[in-house]
Coordinates of C-alpha atoms in Angstrom, one line a residue:
M1 CA 6.6 -19.0 -44.6
P2 CA 4.5 -16.2 -45.9
D3 CA 6.2 -14.0 -48.4
V4 CA 6.0 -10.7 -46.5
V5 CA 6.6 -7.3 -48.0
A6 CA 5.3 -5.0 -45.3
A7 CA 3.9 -5.1 -41.8
R8 CA 1.8 -3.0 -39.5
L9 CA 1.7 -3.1 -35.7
H10 CA -1.7 -1.8 -34.8
G11 CA -3.6 -1.8 -31.5
G12 CA -2.1 -5.0 -30.2
R13 CA -2.4 -6.7 -33.6
L14 CA 0.2 -7.6 -36.1
E15 CA -0.8 -7.3 -39.8
L16 CA 1.3 -8.7 -42.6
R17 CA 1.1 -7.5 -46.2
L18 CA 2.1 -10.3 -48.5
H19 CA 3.9 -9.8 -51.8
A20 CA 1.2 -11.9 -53.5
P21 CA -1.8 -13.8 -52.3
A22 CA -0.9 -17.0 -50.5
D23 CA -1.8 -20.4 -52.0
S24 CA -3.3 -21.6 -48.8
P25 CA -5.1 -20.0 -45.8
P26 CA -2.9 -19.0 -42.8
P27 CA -2.5 -21.4 -39.9
E28 CA -4.3 -20.8 -36.6
P29 CA -4.5 -18.3 -34.9
W30 CA -3.7 -16.2 -38.0
T31 CA -6.6 -15.0 -40.2
A32 CA -6.6 -13.4 -43.7
D33 CA -8.7 -10.9 -45.5
D34 CA -10.7 -11.7 -48.7
T35 CA -7.9 -10.7 -51.0
G36 CA -5.4 -13.1 -49.3
L37 CA -2.9 -10.2 -49.3
W38 CA -3.2 -9.4 -45.6
W39 CA -2.7 -11.8 -42.6
F40 CA -3.6 -10.8 -39.0
V41 CA -2.9 -12.0 -35.5
R42 CA -3.5 -10.7 -32.0
L43 CA -0.2 -10.3 -30.2
D44 CA -1.7 -11.9 -27.1
R45 CA -2.6 -15.1 -28.9
D46 CA -0.5 -18.3 -28.5
T47 CA 0.9 -19.2 -31.9
G48 CA 1.9 -22.6 -30.8
V49 CA 5.6 -22.1 -31.2
A50 CA 7.7 -22.4 -28.1
T51 CA 9.7 -19.3 -27.2
E52 CA 13.0 -21.2 -26.9
V53 CA 12.5 -22.6 -30.4
V54 CA 12.0 -19.2 -31.8
R55 CA 15.1 -17.8 -30.2
A56 CA 17.2 -20.7 -31.5
R57 CA 16.1 -20.2 -35.2
L58 CA 17.2 -17.6 -37.7
A59 CA 14.9 -14.7 -38.0
P60 CA 13.0 -15.1 -41.3
Y61 CA 12.7 -11.4 -42.2
P62 CA 16.0 -9.7 -41.1
T63 CA 15.5 -6.7 -43.4
L64 CA 12.1 -5.7 -41.9
V65 CA 12.6 -2.1 -40.9
T66 CA 10.5 0.8 -39.7
I67 CA 9.5 3.3 -42.4
G68 CA 7.3 5.5 -40.2
T69 CA 4.5 5.7 -37.6
D70 CA 1.0 7.1 -38.0
G71 CA -0.7 7.7 -34.6
G72 CA -0.5 4.3 -32.8
D73 CA 0.4 2.4 -36.0
R74 CA 3.9 1.4 -36.9
W75 CA 4.7 0.5 -40.5
L76 CA 7.6 -1.7 -41.5
L77 CA 8.9 -2.6 -45.0
D78 CA 10.8 -5.8 -45.9
L79 CA 13.6 -4.4 -48.1
E80 CA 14.8 -7.8 -49.2
R81 CA 11.4 -8.8 -50.6
L82 CA 11.4 -5.7 -52.8
G83 CA 15.0 -6.2 -53.8
A84 CA 15.4 -2.6 -55.1
V85 CA 13.8 0.3 -53.3
Y86 CA 14.0 3.7 -55.0
V87 CA 13.9 6.9 -52.9
T88 CA 13.3 10.3 -54.4
G89 CA 13.2 13.7 -52.7
P90 CA 15.8 16.3 -51.5
A91 CA 19.3 14.9 -51.2
D92 CA 19.7 15.7 -47.5
R93 CA 16.4 14.1 -46.6
R94 CA 17.3 11.0 -48.6
T95 CA 20.6 10.7 -46.6
D96 CA 18.9 11.2 -43.2
F97 CA 16.3 8.6 -44.1
A98 CA 18.9 6.1 -45.2
R99 CA 20.8 6.8 -42.0
H100 CA 17.7 6.0 -40.1
L101 CA 17.4 2.7 -41.9
A102 CA 21.0 1.8 -41.3
A103 CA 20.8 2.6 -37.6
E104 CA 17.7 0.5 -37.1
L105 CA 19.0 -2.5 -39.1
A106 CA 22.2 -2.2 -37.0
V107 CA 20.4 -2.8 -33.7
N108 CA 17.3 -4.7 -34.5
S109 CA 17.2 -8.0 -32.6
W110 CA 15.7 -9.8 -35.6
S111 CA 18.4 -8.6 -38.1
D112 CA 20.4 -11.8 -37.8
H113 CA 23.8 -11.9 -39.5
L114 CA 22.8 -8.9 -41.7
T115 CA 25.4 -6.6 -43.3
V116 CA 24.6 -3.0 -44.0
T117 CA 26.8 -1.2 -46.5
T118 CA 26.4 2.6 -46.4
V119 CA 27.7 4.4 -49.5
G120 CA 29.0 7.9 -49.0
F121 CA 27.9 8.2 -45.3
G122 CA 27.7 6.0 -42.2
E123 CA 31.1 6.3 -40.5
E124 CA 29.3 7.9 -37.6
L125 CA 27.2 4.7 -37.2
L126 CA 30.1 2.3 -37.1
D127 CA 30.1 2.0 -33.3
L128 CA 26.4 1.0 -33.3
A129 CA 27.3 -2.5 -34.5
P130 CA 30.8 -2.9 -36.0
H131 CA 29.9 -6.4 -37.1
R132 CA 26.9 -5.2 -39.2
V133 CA 27.7 -1.7 -40.5
Q134 CA 30.3 -1.4 -43.3
P135 CA 30.7 2.2 -44.6
T136 CA 32.3 2.7 -48.0
D137 CA 33.1 6.0 -49.8
T138 CA 32.2 4.8 -53.2
A139 CA 29.6 2.7 -55.0
N140 CA 32.5 1.2 -57.0
D141 CA 33.9 -0.7 -54.0
P142 CA 35.1 -4.1 -55.4
A143 CA 34.0 -6.0 -52.2
L144 CA 30.5 -4.6 -52.5
H145 CA 30.2 -5.7 -56.1
A146 CA 31.5 -9.2 -55.3
A147 CA 28.8 -9.6 -52.7
L148 CA 26.1 -8.4 -55.1
R149 CA 27.3 -10.8 -57.8
E150 CA 27.3 -13.7 -55.3
A151 CA 23.7 -12.9 -54.3
A152 CA 22.6 -12.7 -57.9
E153 CA 24.0 -16.1 -58.7
R154 CA 21.7 -17.8 -56.1
D155 CA 18.7 -17.4 -58.4
T156 CA 17.3 -20.9 -57.7
D157 CA 17.5 -20.9 -53.9
D158 CA 14.6 -20.2 -51.6
V159 CA 15.9 -17.7 -49.1
L160 CA 13.0 -18.1 -46.6
D161 CA 13.2 -21.8 -46.7
G162 CA 17.0 -21.7 -46.2
R163 CA 16.6 -19.6 -43.1
L164 CA 13.7 -21.7 -41.8
R165 CA 15.7 -25.0 -42.1
A166 CA 19.1 -23.5 -41.6
G167 CA 20.3 -24.8 -44.9
A168 CA 23.9 -25.3 -45.9
G169 CA 26.2 -22.3 -46.0
D170 CA 25.5 -18.8 -44.9
G171 CA 24.1 -17.5 -48.2
W172 CA 20.8 -16.7 -46.5
M173 CA 22.4 -13.8 -44.6
P174 CA 21.3 -10.6 -46.4
Q175 CA 23.4 -7.8 -47.8
V176 CA 21.7 -4.4 -47.6
V177 CA 23.2 -1.5 -49.6
L178 CA 22.1 2.0 -48.9
N179 CA 23.1 4.6 -51.5
P180 CA 20.9 7.7 -51.0
Q181 CA 22.7 9.7 -53.6
T182 CA 21.8 9.3 -57.3
P183 CA 24.1 6.6 -58.7
D184 CA 25.7 6.9 -62.1
Q185 CA 23.5 5.5 -64.9
G186 CA 24.8 2.2 -66.1
G187 CA 26.8 1.6 -63.0
E188 CA 26.9 -1.8 -61.3
L189 CA 24.5 -0.8 -58.6
T190 CA 22.0 0.4 -61.1
E191 CA 22.3 -2.8 -63.1
A192 CA 21.8 -5.0 -60.0
A193 CA 18.8 -2.9 -59.0
A194 CA 17.2 -3.4 -62.4
A195 CA 17.7 -7.2 -62.3
L196 CA 16.3 -7.8 -58.8
P197 CA 12.6 -7.2 -59.5
A198 CA 12.7 -9.7 -62.3
R199 CA 13.5 -12.5 -59.9
E200 CA 10.7 -14.9 -59.1
R201 CA 12.0 -15.4 -55.5
R202 CA 13.7 -13.0 -53.2
A203 CA 17.4 -12.8 -53.1
A204 CA 19.5 -12.2 -49.9
V205 CA 20.2 -8.7 -51.0
A206 CA 18.4 -5.3 -50.9
L207 CA 19.4 -2.1 -52.5
V208 CA 18.0 1.3 -51.5
L209 CA 19.0 3.9 -54.1
G210 CA 18.4 7.6 -54.4
V211 CA 16.9 8.7 -57.7
D212 CA 15.8 12.0 -59.2
A213 CA 12.1 12.8 -59.6
G214 CA 10.7 11.0 -62.6
E215 CA 13.5 8.5 -63.0
A216 CA 11.6 5.6 -61.4
G217 CA 7.9 4.8 -61.8
D218 CA 7.8 1.7 -59.5
E219 CA 4.7 1.4 -57.3
W220 CA 7.0 0.9 -54.3
L221 CA 8.8 4.2 -55.0
L222 CA 9.3 6.1 -51.8
T223 CA 9.0 9.9 -52.0
L224 CA 10.3 12.3 -49.4
T225 CA 8.5 15.6 -49.5
D226 CA 9.6 19.1 -48.5
D227 CA 7.1 19.1 -45.7
G228 CA 8.7 16.1 -44.0
S229 CA 6.3 13.4 -45.3
L230 CA 7.1 10.0 -46.8
L231 CA 4.7 8.7 -49.6
I232 CA 4.4 5.0 -50.3
P233 CA 1.8 4.6 -53.1
A234 CA 1.7 0.8 -53.0
L235 CA 0.3 1.0 -49.4
G236 CA -1.6 4.2 -49.9
L237 CA 0.4 5.8 -47.1
R238 CA 1.6 9.3 -46.2
L239 CA 3.7 9.1 -43.0
P240 CA 6.0 11.5 -41.1
A241 CA 9.4 10.6 -42.6
P242 CA 11.8 9.1 -40.1
Q243 CA 15.1 11.1 -40.2
L244 CA 18.4 10.7 -38.4
T245 CA 21.1 13.4 -38.8
A246 CA 24.8 12.6 -38.7
E247 CA 25.1 14.3 -35.3
Q248 CA 22.2 12.3 -33.8
G249 CA 23.6 9.0 -35.3
R250 CA 27.0 9.8 -33.8
D251 CA 25.6 10.5 -30.4
I252 CA 23.5 7.3 -30.4
A253 CA 26.5 5.2 -31.5
T254 CA 28.7 6.7 -28.8
L255 CA 26.1 5.9 -26.2
L256 CA 25.7 2.3 -27.3
A257 CA 29.5 1.8 -27.6
F258 CA 29.9 3.1 -24.0
E259 CA 27.2 0.7 -22.8
R260 CA 28.7 -2.2 -24.8
D261 CA 32.2 -1.7 -23.6
S262 CA 31.5 -0.8 -20.0
N263 CA 32.1 -3.5 -17.4
D264 CA 29.8 -3.7 -14.4
D265 CA 31.3 -3.5 -11.0
P266 CA 30.5 -6.5 -8.7
I267 CA 28.8 -5.9 -5.4
P268 CA 31.6 -6.0 -2.8
V269 CA 31.8 -8.6 -0.1
A270 CA 30.2 -7.7 3.2
A271 CA 32.5 -5.9 5.7
G272 CA 33.0 -7.6 9.0
D273 CA 34.2 -10.9 10.5
R274 CA 31.0 -12.5 11.7
P275 CA 30.0 -15.8 10.0
W276 CA 27.0 -14.2 8.3
Q277 CA 29.2 -11.4 6.9
V278 CA 32.0 -13.7 5.8
H279 CA 29.6 -15.7 3.5
T280 CA 27.5 -12.8 2.1
D281 CA 28.0 -9.8 -0.1
A282 CA 27.2 -6.2 0.8
A283 CA 23.6 -6.8 -0.3
G284 CA 23.1 -9.8 2.0
A285 CA 23.2 -12.4 -0.7
L286 CA 25.1 -15.6 -0.1
R287 CA 28.3 -15.6 -2.1
N288 CA 29.3 -18.3 -4.7
D289 CA 32.8 -18.6 -3.2
A290 CA 31.6 -20.0 0.1
S291 CA 33.5 -23.1 -0.8
D292 CA 34.8 -23.9 2.6
S293 CA 31.3 -24.8 3.7
G294 CA 30.5 -26.9 0.6
I295 CA 27.5 -24.7 -0.1
T296 CA 26.1 -24.8 -3.6
E297 CA 23.1 -22.6 -4.2
P298 CA 20.6 -22.9 -7.1
R299 CA 21.5 -20.2 -9.5
V300 CA 19.8 -18.8 -12.6
Q301 CA 21.6 -16.7 -15.1
L302 CA 20.4 -13.1 -15.3
A303 CA 20.2 -11.2 -18.6
A304 CA 21.5 -7.8 -19.3
P305 CA 20.6 -5.0 -16.9
Q306 CA 17.9 -2.6 -16.3
T307 CA 17.3 0.6 -15.9
V308 CA 17.9 3.5 -13.6
V309 CA 19.3 2.3 -10.3
R310 CA 20.6 -1.2 -10.3
R311 CA 21.3 -4.4 -12.0
S312 CA 19.4 -7.1 -10.3
T313 CA 21.2 -9.8 -8.4
T314 CA 18.1 -12.0 -8.7
A315 CA 17.0 -14.0 -11.8
A316 CA 13.4 -14.2 -12.7
A317 CA 11.9 -17.6 -12.2
G318 CA 10.4 -18.1 -15.6
D319 CA 10.0 -14.4 -16.3
A320 CA 13.6 -13.2 -16.7
T321 CA 14.0 -10.7 -19.5
P322 CA 17.1 -9.3 -21.1
R323 CA 17.5 -5.6 -20.8
S324 CA 17.6 -3.3 -23.8
P325 CA 21.1 -2.6 -25.0
T326 CA 20.2 1.1 -24.9
D327 CA 19.4 1.2 -21.2
I328 CA 22.3 3.2 -19.7
A329 CA 22.2 3.2 -16.0
A330 CA 24.3 3.3 -12.8
R331 CA 24.1 -0.3 -11.8
T332 CA 25.9 -3.0 -9.8
T333 CA 26.2 -6.8 -10.1
S334 CA 26.2 -9.3 -7.4
S335 CA 29.3 -11.2 -6.3
A336 CA 27.1 -14.2 -6.8
S337 CA 27.5 -14.1 -10.6
D338 CA 24.4 -12.1 -11.4
A339 CA 22.2 -14.4 -9.4
A340 CA 20.8 -14.8 -6.0
E341 CA 19.6 -17.6 -3.7
A342 CA 16.3 -19.0 -4.7
P343 CA 13.9 -20.1 -2.0
G344 CA 13.5 -23.8 -2.0
R345 CA 16.9 -25.2 -1.3
A346 CA 18.6 -24.9 2.1
A347 CA 22.3 -24.6 2.7
P348 CA 24.2 -27.6 4.1
A349 CA 23.6 -28.2 7.8
D350 CA 26.9 -26.9 9.0
M351 CA 26.5 -23.6 7.1
R352 CA 22.9 -23.2 8.3
S353 CA 23.8 -23.9 11.9
R354 CA 26.8 -21.5 11.8
I355 CA 24.8 -18.6 10.4
E356 CA 21.7 -19.2 12.5
D357 CA 23.8 -19.4 15.7
D358 CA 25.6 -16.2 14.7
L359 CA 22.2 -14.5 14.2
A360 CA 20.6 -15.9 17.4
Q361 CA 20.0 -12.3 18.6
L362 CA 18.2 -11.3 15.3
D363 CA 14.6 -12.0 16.4
R364 CA 15.1 -10.0 19.6
D365 CA 16.7 -7.1 17.6
L366 CA 13.8 -7.2 15.2
A367 CA 11.3 -7.1 18.0
D368 CA 13.2 -4.1 19.6
W369 CA 13.1 -2.3 16.2
W370 CA 9.3 -2.4 16.1
S371 CA 8.8 -1.8 19.8
P372 CA 7.7 1.8 20.7
E373 CA 9.4 1.2 24.1
C374 CA 12.8 0.3 22.7
A375 CA 15.6 1.9 24.7
R376 CA 18.2 1.4 21.9
P377 CA 18.9 3.9 19.2
R378 CA 17.5 3.1 15.8
L379 CA 18.9 4.3 12.5
T380 CA 16.9 4.2 9.3
L381 CA 18.8 3.8 6.0
L382 CA 16.2 2.0 4.0
G383 CA 14.2 5.2 3.4
P384 CA 14.8 8.8 4.5
V385 CA 17.9 8.8 6.8
T386 CA 16.5 9.1 10.3
L387 CA 18.1 8.6 13.7
S388 CA 15.9 7.9 16.8
A389 CA 17.9 8.2 20.0
H390 CA 17.4 8.8 23.7
G391 CA 20.3 11.1 24.5
D392 CA 20.4 14.9 24.9
E393 CA 17.8 15.8 22.3
A394 CA 17.7 19.4 23.5
A395 CA 21.4 19.8 22.8
V396 CA 20.9 18.4 19.3
A397 CA 18.1 20.9 18.6
R398 CA 20.2 23.8 19.8
S399 CA 23.2 22.8 17.7
G400 CA 21.4 22.9 14.4
L401 CA 23.6 19.9 13.4
R402 CA 21.0 17.1 13.5
R403 CA 21.6 16.1 9.8
R404 CA 25.4 16.1 10.3
Y405 CA 25.1 13.9 13.3
E406 CA 22.9 11.6 11.4
E407 CA 25.4 11.4 8.6
T408 CA 28.2 10.7 11.1
V409 CA 26.2 7.8 12.7
A410 CA 25.3 6.4 9.3
Y411 CA 28.9 6.5 8.2
L412 CA 30.1 4.6 11.3
A413 CA 27.2 2.2 11.0
T414 CA 28.4 1.1 7.6
R415 CA 31.9 0.4 8.9
P416 CA 32.0 -2.6 11.3
H417 CA 35.7 -1.9 12.1
G418 CA 35.2 1.8 12.7
A419 CA 37.2 4.6 11.2
T420 CA 40.2 6.7 12.2
A421 CA 39.9 10.5 12.5
D422 CA 41.7 10.9 9.2
E423 CA 39.5 8.3 7.4
A424 CA 36.4 10.0 8.8
A425 CA 37.7 13.4 7.9
T426 CA 38.3 12.4 4.3
A427 CA 34.8 10.9 4.1
L428 CA 32.7 13.4 6.0
Q429 CA 34.6 16.6 5.2
P430 CA 36.0 16.1 1.6
A431 CA 37.8 19.0 0.0
R432 CA 35.4 21.4 -1.6
G433 CA 36.0 24.6 -3.6
G434 CA 39.8 24.0 -3.5
R435 CA 39.9 23.8 0.3
A436 CA 42.0 21.0 1.8
D437 CA 42.8 21.7 5.5
P438 CA 43.4 18.3 7.3
V439 CA 43.5 19.9 10.7
S440 CA 40.2 21.6 10.2
A441 CA 38.7 18.4 8.8
R442 CA 39.8 16.4 11.8
A443 CA 38.4 19.1 14.1
Y444 CA 35.1 18.8 12.3
V445 CA 35.1 15.1 12.9
H446 CA 35.8 15.4 16.6
R447 CA 33.0 18.0 16.9
V448 CA 30.3 16.0 15.1
T449 CA 31.2 12.7 16.7
A450 CA 31.0 14.3 20.1
G451 CA 27.6 15.6 19.3
A452 CA 26.5 12.3 17.9
R453 CA 27.8 10.6 21.1
A454 CA 25.8 12.8 23.3
W455 CA 22.7 12.3 21.2
L456 CA 23.0 8.5 21.2
G457 CA 23.6 8.4 24.9
T458 CA 24.7 5.3 26.9
D459 CA 24.1 1.7 26.0
P460 CA 22.1 0.2 28.9
A461 CA 23.5 -3.2 28.2
T462 CA 27.1 -2.2 28.6
G463 CA 27.1 1.2 30.4
Q464 CA 29.3 2.5 27.5
K465 CA 28.7 5.2 25.0
H466 CA 27.3 4.0 21.7
V467 CA 30.1 6.0 19.9
S468 CA 33.6 5.5 21.2
S469 CA 35.8 8.5 22.0
G470 CA 38.4 7.7 19.4
H471 CA 41.2 8.0 21.9
R472 CA 42.4 4.5 21.0
G473 CA 42.7 5.2 17.4
R474 CA 39.3 4.5 15.9
Y475 CA 35.8 5.7 16.2
T476 CA 33.4 2.8 16.5
L477 CA 29.6 2.4 16.8
T478 CA 28.0 -0.3 18.9
G479 CA 24.6 -1.2 20.2
V480 CA 22.6 0.8 17.5
L481 CA 19.9 -1.0 15.6
V482 CA 20.2 -0.3 11.8
D483 CA 17.5 -1.4 9.5
A484 CA 19.9 -2.1 6.6
D485 CA 21.8 -4.5 8.9
L486 CA 18.6 -6.3 10.0
F487 CA 17.6 -6.5 6.3
R488 CA 20.8 -8.2 5.3
Q489 CA 20.8 -10.5 8.3
L490 CA 17.3 -11.6 7.5
R491 CA 18.2 -12.2 3.9
A492 CA 21.2 -14.3 4.8
R493 CA 19.2 -16.4 7.3
A494 CA 16.5 -16.9 4.7
A495 CA 19.0 -18.1 2.2
V496 CA 20.3 -20.9 4.4
R497 CA 16.8 -21.9 5.4
G498 CA 15.6 -22.5 1.9
N499 CA 11.8 -23.0 1.8
D500 CA 11.6 -22.1 5.5
G501 CA 13.2 -18.7 4.7
L502 CA 10.2 -16.9 3.2
P503 CA 9.0 -15.4 6.5
D504 CA 12.5 -13.8 6.9
L505 CA 12.2 -12.3 3.4
L506 CA 8.8 -10.8 4.2
A507 CA 10.2 -9.4 7.5
A508 CA 13.1 -7.9 5.6
L509 CA 10.7 -6.1 3.2
Q510 CA 8.7 -4.7 6.1
L511 CA 11.8 -2.7 7.2
V512 CA 11.8 -0.7 3.9
S513 CA 10.2 2.7 4.0
G514 CA 11.6 4.2 0.8
S515 CA 14.6 4.4 -1.4
P516 CA 17.8 3.7 0.6
F517 CA 19.4 6.9 1.9
A518 CA 16.4 9.0 0.5
Q519 CA 16.1 12.7 1.2
R520 CA 19.6 12.9 2.4
P521 CA 21.1 16.4 2.4
A522 CA 24.4 17.5 0.8
G523 CA 27.2 15.2 1.8
Y524 CA 27.3 11.4 1.8
E525 CA 30.0 11.3 -0.8
W526 CA 31.3 8.3 1.1
L527 CA 28.4 6.1 0.0
D528 CA 30.3 4.9 -3.1
G529 CA 27.3 3.1 -4.5
L530 CA 26.0 1.7 -1.2
D531 CA 22.6 3.2 -1.9
L532 CA 22.5 1.3 -5.2
T533 CA 23.6 -1.9 -3.6
L534 CA 20.8 -1.7 -1.0
T535 CA 18.3 -0.8 -3.7
A536 CA 19.3 -3.9 -5.6
A537 CA 19.0 -6.0 -2.4
V538 CA 15.4 -4.7 -1.8
C539 CA 14.4 -5.4 -5.5
D540 CA 16.0 -8.9 -5.4
V541 CA 14.3 -9.9 -2.2
A542 CA 11.0 -8.5 -3.5
H543 CA 11.3 -10.5 -6.6
Q544 CA 12.0 -13.7 -4.7
V545 CA 8.9 -13.1 -2.6
V546 CA 6.7 -12.3 -5.6
T547 CA 7.9 -15.5 -7.4
A548 CA 7.3 -17.7 -4.4
A549 CA 4.1 -16.1 -3.2
L550 CA 2.4 -16.3 -6.7
A551 CA 3.4 -19.9 -6.9
D552 CA 1.7 -20.5 -3.5
G553 CA -1.3 -18.4 -4.4
D554 CA -0.5 -15.9 -1.7
L555 CA -1.6 -12.7 -3.5
A556 CA -1.4 -10.5 -0.4
A557 CA 2.3 -11.3 0.1
A558 CA 3.1 -10.9 -3.6
G559 CA 1.3 -7.6 -3.7
T560 CA 3.1 -6.3 -0.6
A561 CA 6.5 -7.3 -2.1
S562 CA 5.7 -5.8 -5.4
A563 CA 4.6 -2.5 -3.9
T564 CA 7.9 -2.3 -1.8
A565 CA 10.0 -2.8 -5.0
L566 CA 8.0 -0.1 -6.8
L567 CA 8.7 2.2 -3.9
V568 CA 12.4 2.0 -4.3
A569 CA 12.9 1.4 -8.0
P570 CA 9.7 2.5 -9.9
D571 CA 11.5 2.4 -13.3
D572 CA 13.2 -1.0 -13.0
E573 CA 12.0 -3.4 -15.8
Q574 CA 12.0 -6.5 -13.6
V575 CA 10.1 -4.7 -10.9
L576 CA 7.5 -3.6 -13.4
L577 CA 7.2 -7.1 -14.8
D578 CA 6.6 -8.4 -11.4
A579 CA 4.0 -5.8 -10.7
M580 CA 2.3 -6.7 -14.0
W581 CA 2.2 -10.4 -13.0
V582 CA 0.8 -9.5 -9.6
A583 CA -1.9 -7.3 -11.1
Y584 CA -3.0 -10.0 -13.6
H585 CA -3.1 -12.6 -10.8
Q586 CA -5.3 -10.2 -8.8
G587 CA -7.6 -9.7 -11.8
N588 CA -6.6 -6.1 -12.3
R589 CA -6.1 -6.1 -16.1
A590 CA -6.1 -2.3 -16.5
E591 CA -3.5 -1.9 -13.8
A592 CA -1.3 -4.6 -15.4
E593 CA -1.4 -2.7 -18.7
T594 CA -0.3 0.5 -17.0
Y595 CA 2.9 -1.4 -16.0
V596 CA 3.4 -2.5 -19.6
A597 CA 3.1 1.1 -20.7
R598 CA 5.7 2.1 -18.1
I599 CA 8.1 -0.6 -19.4
V600 CA 7.7 0.8 -22.9
A601 CA 8.5 4.3 -21.5
V602 CA 11.6 2.9 -19.7
H603 CA 12.9 1.8 -23.0
D604 CA 12.1 5.2 -24.6
G605 CA 9.8 3.4 -27.0
E606 CA 6.6 4.3 -28.8
D607 CA 5.0 0.9 -28.4
E608 CA 5.8 -2.7 -27.6
M609 CA 7.6 -3.1 -30.9
D610 CA 10.5 -1.2 -29.3
L611 CA 10.9 -3.8 -26.5
P612 CA 13.5 -6.6 -26.4
M613 CA 12.0 -9.7 -27.9
S614 CA 12.0 -11.7 -24.7
T615 CA 10.5 -8.8 -22.7
A616 CA 7.6 -8.6 -25.2
E617 CA 7.2 -12.4 -25.0
T618 CA 6.9 -12.2 -21.2
I619 CA 4.2 -9.6 -21.5
N620 CA 2.4 -11.6 -24.2
R621 CA 2.7 -14.8 -22.1
A622 CA 1.0 -13.1 -19.2
R623 CA -1.8 -11.8 -21.5
R624 CA -2.3 -15.2 -23.0
Q625 CA -2.5 -16.9 -19.6
F626 CA -5.0 -14.5 -18.1
L627 CA -7.0 -13.1 -21.0
D628 CA -7.5 -16.5 -22.4
R629 CA -8.6 -17.7 -19.0
A630 CA -11.0 -14.7 -18.7
S631 CA -12.5 -15.5 -22.2

């Protein structure tokens, strides 16, 4: 392993600064400069090491930490290689700089089994990573000194080799001590810092100590200036100094602790008693607990969730990427254990027959939905809420209650068993501004259901009104085509058909005109996450289609599916990764890189260094596959 002391991420290239010139040239595809001190590699080059092997090994440089950015360049310093790092400058700037180092080391994915001891500060960072951050009030902590002595005694051991080969014991796990205040001369920290540079090999320990101006003359002395700069003479750098105040650190730690400790709510089971509903969740995905049918679907474990609107119920086929731990979002998880049916394996014959028989009317309903001559009312929920009906349109216009009627029909459409007047009153007329008049609320329900009934008119198939009168206890809706129901039925039928189900998935995506329940007015408090559930359903189906279509070389279908997912969840990481893959397959490299940039923005990052390791690897795998092919 190269003995790295610093690194720079620059324009899609990783540059390593070695502690001393290497004895041999770097392996392909790495290159070196004439001095032998710098090694270079393009991030889109295949290093020949399998991703799964990398993930299973200990990270070789766990104390590599960002010390600043300069334009598009990010600089990192390996604290362990230096052993002792001295920092001079105003005391408050030293503390804020040390807090930045502690926070990044606490959450870096490559900081395997690392312990960060913060001296005189750091309680506010404890929730970032309780297993890594160990604040102490004093530099005379006996436990701290014991750890330093143990590291010093391992003078003959090769730390890098121990990590590479996972040698006996855990002595390769580094201790990082951050003491930004000036330590007492002659103290144990000072003595340990003086001994570390004399070692021939690195120790599994790093000390970052504050010093007064003129007390240390080491070339790796870091100087914090009054104008906010950080000077590193050994690298000839003057960078904006990264700083993290106690308040900022506390806020970030609170946010991460909330994310870490929050449990995701599963998508509920589908409402209704029909066979297709019994065996699916509210997103239309087949449930894992359909044990009475003997169904066992192929499942792939999903990683941690995404961004703004959902947690996907579909696993990426070869491209699944864990989500960043800092992605805080409203999200839901599938009742199918964070997975969804993958095209390619059909359900048992009895399950398929039962669901297909139950959905025998589906193709006719779908044809009616698209027919301009359809006499049945149509309700759009997979986009702006819109009701198209054939009743008394003039009365609707005169009432000025069109949006309220639409909400009433949408509410009843999502309740197969209907709703009582009291249930509808609670949902449609919740107490606002301290008002809670149940009689007035029920009167509102009777008024809007009567208006919706007149608008919807009479079902030509039964001669009955589409909305019941509620005289028998419940308001119910029948005979209305709802795009969300058609979508879920198509998804369920596709699941039991296996490879034969792809046309159903494509038909389901054609029903989507925008984000579910988009452009809705005030109200709709009764949704209770249904809009997020349907968003997840659209993204999952789109991902299944993209995966299958790209495998079959059907770029048109893949592009359509990707565009649909982007329409409903433009900031979802998996949606953006799918769009990237589609763009590369279509030969649109510039477009693919715009999706990469959006992924970085979703993670609030400055560059790809801020992405989870597996996300970055997925991006680099796509680049290697298509850029190498182009070259």
